[in-house]
Amino acid sequence: MTPGAPESATDLDRAMMARALELADLAASEGEVPVGAVVYETATGRVLGEGRNARERDRQPWAHAEFIAVQRACDAIGDWRLNDATLCVTLEPCPMCAGLIVNARVGRVVYGAADPKAGAADTLYELLTDDRLNHRCDVIAGVQADASAEKLRAFFAGLRSGRREAD
């Protein structure tokens, strides 16, 4: 591949997105917004950390799937640098998570659905590739985007439906 050319998703990326979608389902079953994330060694596919949204359960604003997966990956390798890792997440990272990704030096980010309200990889901001920051990572967008978006649509439709029934 030529330098600067955009990467394409690999079979490993697609397999990890399938796992992230499973984690999103677990989050939804717990009443959390259905987002799942997996951090893995880019070269070997060894899973370093997994996470799913847990803000309601943990009552913490930072308990996003990416944050939890990155924290677990750093614990697994005993370092805060994840240069040789890929983060695969079902929803485009928000500004908080994008800041974490940059600070953790994650090498690649693969995400599913774009987030028009808070996306910080491509949609509203481009924090992961901003030349002004001290780290940039490769970003691959749209892997299993339809499946990721459908989980979110179904979850929020269920919430709206439940509110109507309670009225």
mmCIF file of N, CA, C and O in Angstrom, residues 91-158:
data_model
loop_
_atom_site.group_PDB
_atom_site.id
_atom_site.type_symbol
_atom_site.label_atom_id
_atom_site.label_comp_id
_atom_site.label_asym_id
_atom_site.label_seq_id
_atom_site.Cartn_x
_atom_site.Cartn_y
_atom_site.Cartn_z
ATOM 1 N N LEU A 91 -19.711 2.293 17.008
ATOM 2 C CA LEU A 91 -20.137 3.670 16.761
ATOM 3 C C LEU A 91 -18.917 4.577 16.722
ATOM 4 O O LEU A 91 -17.995 4.415 17.528
ATOM 5 N N GLU A 92 -18.922 5.523 15.825
ATOM 6 C CA GLU A 92 -17.830 6.493 15.716
ATOM 7 C C GLU A 92 -17.528 7.105 17.088
ATOM 8 O O GLU A 92 -18.439 7.545 17.789
ATOM 9 N N PRO A 93 -16.264 7.148 17.475
ATOM 10 C CA PRO A 93 -15.907 7.694 18.791
ATOM 11 C C PRO A 93 -16.309 9.158 18.958
ATOM 12 O O PRO A 93 -16.237 9.957 18.023
ATOM 13 N N CYS A 94 -16.702 9.489 20.189
ATOM 14 C CA CYS A 94 -17.047 10.860 20.571
ATOM 15 C C CYS A 94 -15.747 11.631 20.857
ATOM 16 O O CYS A 94 -14.661 11.039 20.885
ATOM 17 N N PRO A 95 -15.825 12.939 21.115
ATOM 18 C CA PRO A 95 -14.601 13.691 21.421
ATOM 19 C C PRO A 95 -13.827 13.158 22.629
ATOM 20 O O PRO A 95 -12.598 13.124 22.601
ATOM 21 N N MET A 96 -14.528 12.747 23.687
ATOM 22 C CA MET A 96 -13.834 12.216 24.863
ATOM 23 C C MET A 96 -13.036 10.973 24.491
ATOM 24 O O MET A 96 -11.851 10.842 24.835
ATOM 25 N N CYS A 97 -13.677 10.050 23.785
ATOM 26 C CA CYS A 97 -13.006 8.801 23.423
ATOM 27 C C CYS A 97 -11.908 9.035 22.389
ATOM 28 O O CYS A 97 -10.856 8.398 22.442
ATOM 29 N N ALA A 98 -12.135 9.979 21.469
ATOM 30 C CA ALA A 98 -11.093 10.310 20.491
ATOM 31 C C ALA A 98 -9.860 10.856 21.201
ATOM 32 O O ALA A 98 -8.725 10.512 20.844
ATOM 33 N N GLY A 99 -10.068 11.690 22.225
ATOM 34 C CA GLY A 99 -8.934 12.186 23.002
ATOM 35 C C GLY A 99 -8.180 11.063 23.684
ATOM 36 O O GLY A 99 -6.946 11.037 23.701
ATOM 37 N N LEU A 100 -8.920 10.116 24.228
ATOM 38 C CA LEU A 100 -8.291 8.949 24.852
ATOM 39 C C LEU A 100 -7.500 8.143 23.826
ATOM 40 O O LEU A 100 -6.369 7.730 24.091
ATOM 41 N N ILE A 101 -8.078 7.931 22.665
ATOM 42 C CA ILE A 101 -7.434 7.158 21.595
ATOM 43 C C ILE A 101 -6.112 7.815 21.196
ATOM 44 O O ILE A 101 -5.085 7.143 21.046
ATOM 45 N N VAL A 102 -6.122 9.132 21.029
ATOM 46 C CA VAL A 102 -4.902 9.861 20.680
ATOM 47 C C VAL A 102 -3.882 9.724 21.807
ATOM 48 O O VAL A 102 -2.701 9.433 21.568
ATOM 49 N N ASN A 103 -4.311 9.913 23.054
ATOM 50 C CA ASN A 103 -3.385 9.838 24.178
ATOM 51 C C ASN A 103 -2.841 8.441 24.410
ATOM 52 O O ASN A 103 -1.716 8.287 24.891
ATOM 53 N N ALA A 104 -3.613 7.417 24.065
ATOM 54 C CA ALA A 104 -3.150 6.036 24.214
ATOM 55 C C ALA A 104 -2.322 5.579 23.009
ATOM 56 O O ALA A 104 -1.840 4.453 22.988
ATOM 57 N N ARG A 105 -2.194 6.438 22.015
ATOM 58 C CA ARG A 105 -1.399 6.137 20.814
ATOM 59 C C ARG A 105 -1.922 4.922 20.042
ATOM 60 O O ARG A 105 -1.146 4.163 19.459
ATOM 61 N N VAL A 106 -3.247 4.722 20.029
ATOM 62 C CA VAL A 106 -3.836 3.603 19.280
ATOM 63 C C VAL A 106 -3.449 3.752 17.814
ATOM 64 O O VAL A 106 -3.565 4.840 17.237
ATOM 65 N N GLY A 107 -3.001 2.654 17.208
ATOM 66 C CA GLY A 107 -2.517 2.702 15.829
ATOM 67 C C GLY A 107 -3.611 2.809 14.778
ATOM 68 O O GLY A 107 -3.451 3.522 13.784
ATOM 69 N N ARG A 108 -4.688 2.096 14.990
ATOM 70 C CA ARG A 108 -5.786 2.069 14.018
ATOM 71 C C ARG A 108 -7.121 2.097 14.747
ATOM 72 O O ARG A 108 -7.227 1.524 15.830
ATOM 73 N N VAL A 109 -8.117 2.694 14.103
ATOM 74 C CA VAL A 109 -9.488 2.668 14.604
ATOM 75 C C VAL A 109 -10.384 2.219 13.463
ATOM 76 O O VAL A 109 -10.320 2.755 12.360
ATOM 77 N N VAL A 110 -11.194 1.218 13.754
ATOM 78 C CA VAL A 110 -12.190 0.713 12.813
ATOM 79 C C VAL A 110 -13.539 0.949 13.481
ATOM 80 O O VAL A 110 -13.737 0.525 14.608
ATOM 81 N N TYR A 111 -14.444 1.647 12.791
ATOM 82 C CA TYR A 111 -15.750 1.848 13.407
ATOM 83 C C TYR A 111 -16.874 1.553 12.433
ATOM 84 O O TYR A 111 -16.684 1.536 11.230
ATOM 85 N N GLY A 112 -18.059 1.329 13.028
ATOM 86 C CA GLY A 112 -19.233 0.981 12.251
ATOM 87 C C GLY A 112 -20.027 2.199 11.838
ATOM 88 O O GLY A 112 -19.750 2.824 10.814
ATOM 89 N N ALA A 113 -21.021 2.569 12.630
ATOM 90 C CA ALA A 113 -21.933 3.656 12.289
ATOM 91 C C ALA A 113 -21.307 5.019 12.567
ATOM 92 O O ALA A 113 -20.638 5.208 13.580
ATOM 93 N N ALA A 114 -21.559 5.955 11.667
ATOM 94 C CA ALA A 114 -21.169 7.344 11.900
ATOM 95 C C ALA A 114 -22.087 7.934 12.968
ATOM 96 O O ALA A 114 -23.232 7.503 13.126
ATOM 97 N N ASP A 115 -21.569 8.906 13.707
ATOM 98 C CA ASP A 115 -22.360 9.573 14.742
ATOM 99 C C ASP A 115 -22.525 11.048 14.383
ATOM 100 O O ASP A 115 -21.635 11.861 14.644
ATOM 101 N N PRO A 116 -23.672 11.402 13.786
ATOM 102 C CA PRO A 116 -23.861 12.790 13.345
ATOM 103 C C PRO A 116 -23.963 13.803 14.484
ATOM 104 O O PRO A 116 -23.804 14.996 14.259
ATOM 105 N N LYS A 117 -24.177 13.339 15.712
ATOM 106 C CA LYS A 117 -24.311 14.264 16.842
ATOM 107 C C LYS A 117 -23.043 14.417 17.663
ATOM 108 O O LYS A 117 -22.883 15.392 18.382
ATOM 109 N N ALA A 118 -22.146 13.431 17.608
ATOM 110 C CA ALA A 118 -20.947 13.514 18.453
ATOM 111 C C ALA A 118 -19.711 12.871 17.822
ATOM 112 O O ALA A 118 -18.714 12.682 18.504
ATOM 113 N N GLY A 119 -19.748 12.547 16.545
ATOM 114 C CA GLY A 119 -18.629 11.847 15.912
ATOM 115 C C GLY A 119 -17.369 12.687 15.830
ATOM 116 O O GLY A 119 -17.382 13.792 15.292
ATOM 117 N N ALA A 120 -16.283 12.159 16.350
ATOM 118 C CA ALA A 120 -15.026 12.903 16.382
ATOM 119 C C ALA A 120 -13.921 12.240 15.563
ATOM 120 O O ALA A 120 -12.759 12.619 15.674
ATOM 121 N N ALA A 121 -14.282 11.260 14.718
ATOM 122 C CA ALA A 121 -13.288 10.651 13.830
ATOM 123 C C ALA A 121 -13.403 11.241 12.427
ATOM 124 O O ALA A 121 -12.390 11.518 11.786
ATOM 125 N N ASP A 122 -14.640 11.444 11.959
ATOM 126 C CA ASP A 122 -14.870 11.955 10.607
ATOM 127 C C ASP A 122 -16.053 12.911 10.511
ATOM 128 O O ASP A 122 -16.067 13.789 9.669
ATOM 129 N N THR A 123 -17.070 12.704 11.323
ATOM 130 C CA THR A 123 -18.352 13.356 11.086
ATOM 131 C C THR A 123 -18.380 14.825 11.513
ATOM 132 O O THR A 123 -18.554 15.697 10.677
ATOM 133 N N LEU A 124 -18.255 15.108 12.798
ATOM 134 C CA LEU A 124 -18.222 16.497 13.277
ATOM 135 C C LEU A 124 -16.799 17.019 13.391
ATOM 136 O O LEU A 124 -16.536 18.183 13.124
ATOM 137 N N TYR A 125 -15.916 16.159 13.842
ATOM 138 C CA TYR A 125 -14.512 16.504 14.043
ATOM 139 C C TYR A 125 -13.654 15.415 13.427
ATOM 140 O O TYR A 125 -14.130 14.317 13.160
ATOM 141 N N GLU A 126 -12.379 15.721 13.238
ATOM 142 C CA GLU A 126 -11.423 14.741 12.732
ATOM 143 C C GLU A 126 -10.229 14.667 13.686
ATOM 144 O O GLU A 126 -9.077 14.802 13.294
ATOM 145 N N LEU A 127 -10.535 14.430 14.963
ATOM 146 C CA LEU A 127 -9.493 14.447 15.988
ATOM 147 C C LEU A 127 -8.456 13.346 15.802
ATOM 148 O O LEU A 127 -7.290 13.539 16.142
ATOM 149 N N LEU A 128 -8.858 12.207 15.267
ATOM 150 C CA LEU A 128 -7.930 11.072 15.168
ATOM 151 C C LEU A 128 -6.881 11.247 14.075
ATOM 152 O O LEU A 128 -5.874 10.543 14.068
ATOM 153 N N THR A 129 -7.122 12.186 13.172
ATOM 154 C CA THR A 129 -6.178 12.403 12.065
ATOM 155 C C THR A 129 -5.695 13.845 11.993
ATOM 156 O O THR A 129 -5.074 14.241 11.011
ATOM 157 N N ASP A 130 -5.939 14.616 13.025
ATOM 158 C CA ASP A 130 -5.580 16.038 13.040
ATOM 159 C C ASP A 130 -4.065 16.204 13.140
ATOM 160 O O ASP A 130 -3.445 15.764 14.117
ATOM 161 N N ASP A 131 -3.463 16.839 12.143
ATOM 162 C CA ASP A 131 -2.012 17.031 12.104
ATOM 163 C C ASP A 131 -1.477 17.877 13.258
ATOM 164 O O ASP A 131 -0.286 17.848 13.535
ATOM 165 N N ARG A 132 -2.348 18.628 13.903
ATOM 166 C CA ARG A 132 -1.888 19.489 15.007
ATOM 167 C C ARG A 132 -1.657 18.704 16.292
ATOM 168 O O ARG A 132 -1.032 19.202 17.216
ATOM 169 N N LEU A 133 -2.162 17.484 16.362
ATOM 170 C CA LEU A 133 -2.001 16.679 17.573
ATOM 171 C C LEU A 133 -0.724 15.854 17.488
ATOM 172 O O LEU A 133 -0.175 15.631 16.409
ATOM 173 N N ASN A 134 -0.288 15.356 18.635
ATOM 174 C CA ASN A 134 0.982 14.629 18.695
ATOM 175 C C ASN A 134 0.883 13.188 18.206
ATOM 176 O O ASN A 134 1.896 12.510 18.100
ATOM 177 N N HIS A 135 -0.327 12.700 17.923
ATOM 178 C CA HIS A 135 -0.500 11.337 17.406
ATOM 179 C C HIS A 135 -1.685 11.324 16.456
ATOM 180 O O HIS A 135 -2.671 12.015 16.676
ATOM 181 N N ARG A 136 -1.546 10.559 15.417
ATOM 182 C CA ARG A 136 -2.630 10.327 14.475
ATOM 183 C C ARG A 136 -2.747 8.835 14.263
ATOM 184 O O ARG A 136 -1.769 8.104 14.375
ATOM 185 N N CYS A 137 -3.953 8.373 13.982
ATOM 186 C CA CYS A 137 -4.126 6.955 13.716
ATOM 187 C C CYS A 137 -4.874 6.766 12.396
ATOM 188 O O CYS A 137 -5.542 7.686 11.918
ATOM 189 N N ASP A 138 -4.725 5.600 11.838
ATOM 190 C CA ASP A 138 -5.476 5.253 10.636
ATOM 191 C C ASP A 138 -6.917 5.005 11.048
ATOM 192 O O ASP A 138 -7.178 4.380 12.081
ATOM 193 N N VAL A 139 -7.848 5.480 10.242
ATOM 194 C CA VAL A 139 -9.269 5.330 10.535
ATOM 195 C C VAL A 139 -9.944 4.627 9.368
ATOM 196 O O VAL A 139 -9.776 5.028 8.212
ATOM 197 N N ILE A 140 -10.672 3.591 9.684
ATOM 198 C CA ILE A 140 -11.465 2.865 8.698
ATOM 199 C C ILE A 140 -12.910 2.935 9.153
ATOM 200 O O ILE A 140 -13.274 2.414 10.207
ATOM 201 N N ALA A 141 -13.732 3.615 8.369
ATOM 202 C CA ALA A 141 -15.120 3.876 8.743
ATOM 203 C C ALA A 141 -16.075 2.954 7.997
ATOM 204 O O ALA A 141 -15.777 2.468 6.905
ATOM 205 N N GLY A 142 -17.233 2.732 8.606
ATOM 206 C CA GLY A 142 -18.337 2.077 7.917
ATOM 207 C C GLY A 142 -18.342 0.564 7.906
ATOM 208 O O GLY A 142 -19.119 -0.032 7.166
ATOM 209 N N VAL A 143 -17.522 -0.081 8.726
ATOM 210 C CA VAL A 143 -17.507 -1.545 8.771
ATOM 211 C C VAL A 143 -18.745 -2.012 9.547
ATOM 212 O O VAL A 143 -18.923 -1.643 10.708
ATOM 213 N N GLN A 144 -19.598 -2.758 8.892
ATOM 214 C CA GLN A 144 -20.878 -3.207 9.474
ATOM 215 C C GLN A 144 -21.707 -2.013 9.961
ATOM 216 O O GLN A 144 -22.402 -2.094 10.991
ATOM 217 N N ALA A 145 -21.645 -0.921 9.197
ATOM 218 C CA ALA A 145 -22.344 0.302 9.590
ATOM 219 C C ALA A 145 -23.849 0.086 9.717
ATOM 220 O O ALA A 145 -24.473 0.578 10.665
ATOM 221 N N ASP A 146 -24.437 -0.639 8.785
ATOM 222 C CA ASP A 146 -25.889 -0.849 8.831
ATOM 223 C C ASP A 146 -26.304 -1.627 10.075
ATOM 224 O O ASP A 146 -27.278 -1.271 10.736
ATOM 225 N N ALA A 147 -25.558 -2.680 10.398
ATOM 226 C CA ALA A 147 -25.884 -3.486 11.579
ATOM 227 C C ALA A 147 -25.724 -2.659 12.851
ATOM 228 O O ALA A 147 -26.555 -2.731 13.768
ATOM 229 N N SER A 148 -24.668 -1.859 12.905
ATOM 230 C CA SER A 148 -24.435 -1.005 14.074
ATOM 231 C C SER A 148 -25.541 0.032 14.225
ATOM 232 O O SER A 148 -26.079 0.235 15.324
ATOM 233 N N ALA A 149 -25.884 0.680 13.131
ATOM 234 C CA ALA A 149 -26.918 1.718 13.169
ATOM 235 C C ALA A 149 -28.275 1.127 13.522
ATOM 236 O O ALA A 149 -29.052 1.742 14.266
ATOM 237 N N GLU A 150 -28.567 -0.061 13.024
ATOM 238 C CA GLU A 150 -29.860 -0.683 13.313
ATOM 239 C C GLU A 150 -29.999 -0.993 14.797
ATOM 240 O O GLU A 150 -31.071 -0.818 15.375
ATOM 241 N N LYS A 151 -28.938 -1.434 15.436
ATOM 242 C CA LYS A 151 -28.990 -1.692 16.886
ATOM 243 C C LYS A 151 -29.330 -0.407 17.644
ATOM 244 O O LYS A 151 -30.135 -0.414 18.570
ATOM 245 N N LEU A 152 -28.724 0.688 17.230
ATOM 246 C CA LEU A 152 -28.988 1.969 17.878
ATOM 247 C C LEU A 152 -30.424 2.428 17.624
ATOM 248 O O LEU A 152 -31.118 2.856 18.550
ATOM 249 N N ARG A 153 -30.873 2.316 16.370
ATOM 250 C CA ARG A 153 -32.255 2.717 16.046
ATOM 251 C C ARG A 153 -33.262 1.919 16.863
ATOM 252 O O ARG A 153 -34.201 2.473 17.435
ATOM 253 N N ALA A 154 -33.064 0.605 16.920
ATOM 254 C CA ALA A 154 -33.997 -0.262 17.651
ATOM 255 C C ALA A 154 -34.003 0.080 19.138
ATOM 256 O O ALA A 154 -35.059 0.124 19.777
ATOM 257 N N PHE A 155 -32.838 0.329 19.694
ATOM 258 C CA PHE A 155 -32.741 0.660 21.115
ATOM 259 C C PHE A 155 -33.511 1.942 21.426
ATOM 260 O O PHE A 155 -34.327 1.990 22.353
ATOM 261 N N PHE A 156 -33.254 2.991 20.652
ATOM 262 C CA PHE A 156 -33.910 4.267 20.930
ATOM 263 C C PHE A 156 -35.393 4.236 20.591
ATOM 264 O O PHE A 156 -36.191 4.888 21.272
ATOM 265 N N ALA A 157 -35.785 3.461 19.594
ATOM 266 C CA ALA A 157 -37.216 3.294 19.301
ATOM 267 C C ALA A 157 -37.904 2.617 20.486
ATOM 268 O O ALA A 157 -39.022 2.987 20.859
ATOM 269 N N GLY A 158 -37.246 1.640 21.085
ATOM 270 C CA GLY A 158 -37.792 0.970 22.267
ATOM 271 C C GLY A 158 -37.943 1.923 23.433
ATOM 272 O O GLY A 158 -38.938 1.876 24.163
#
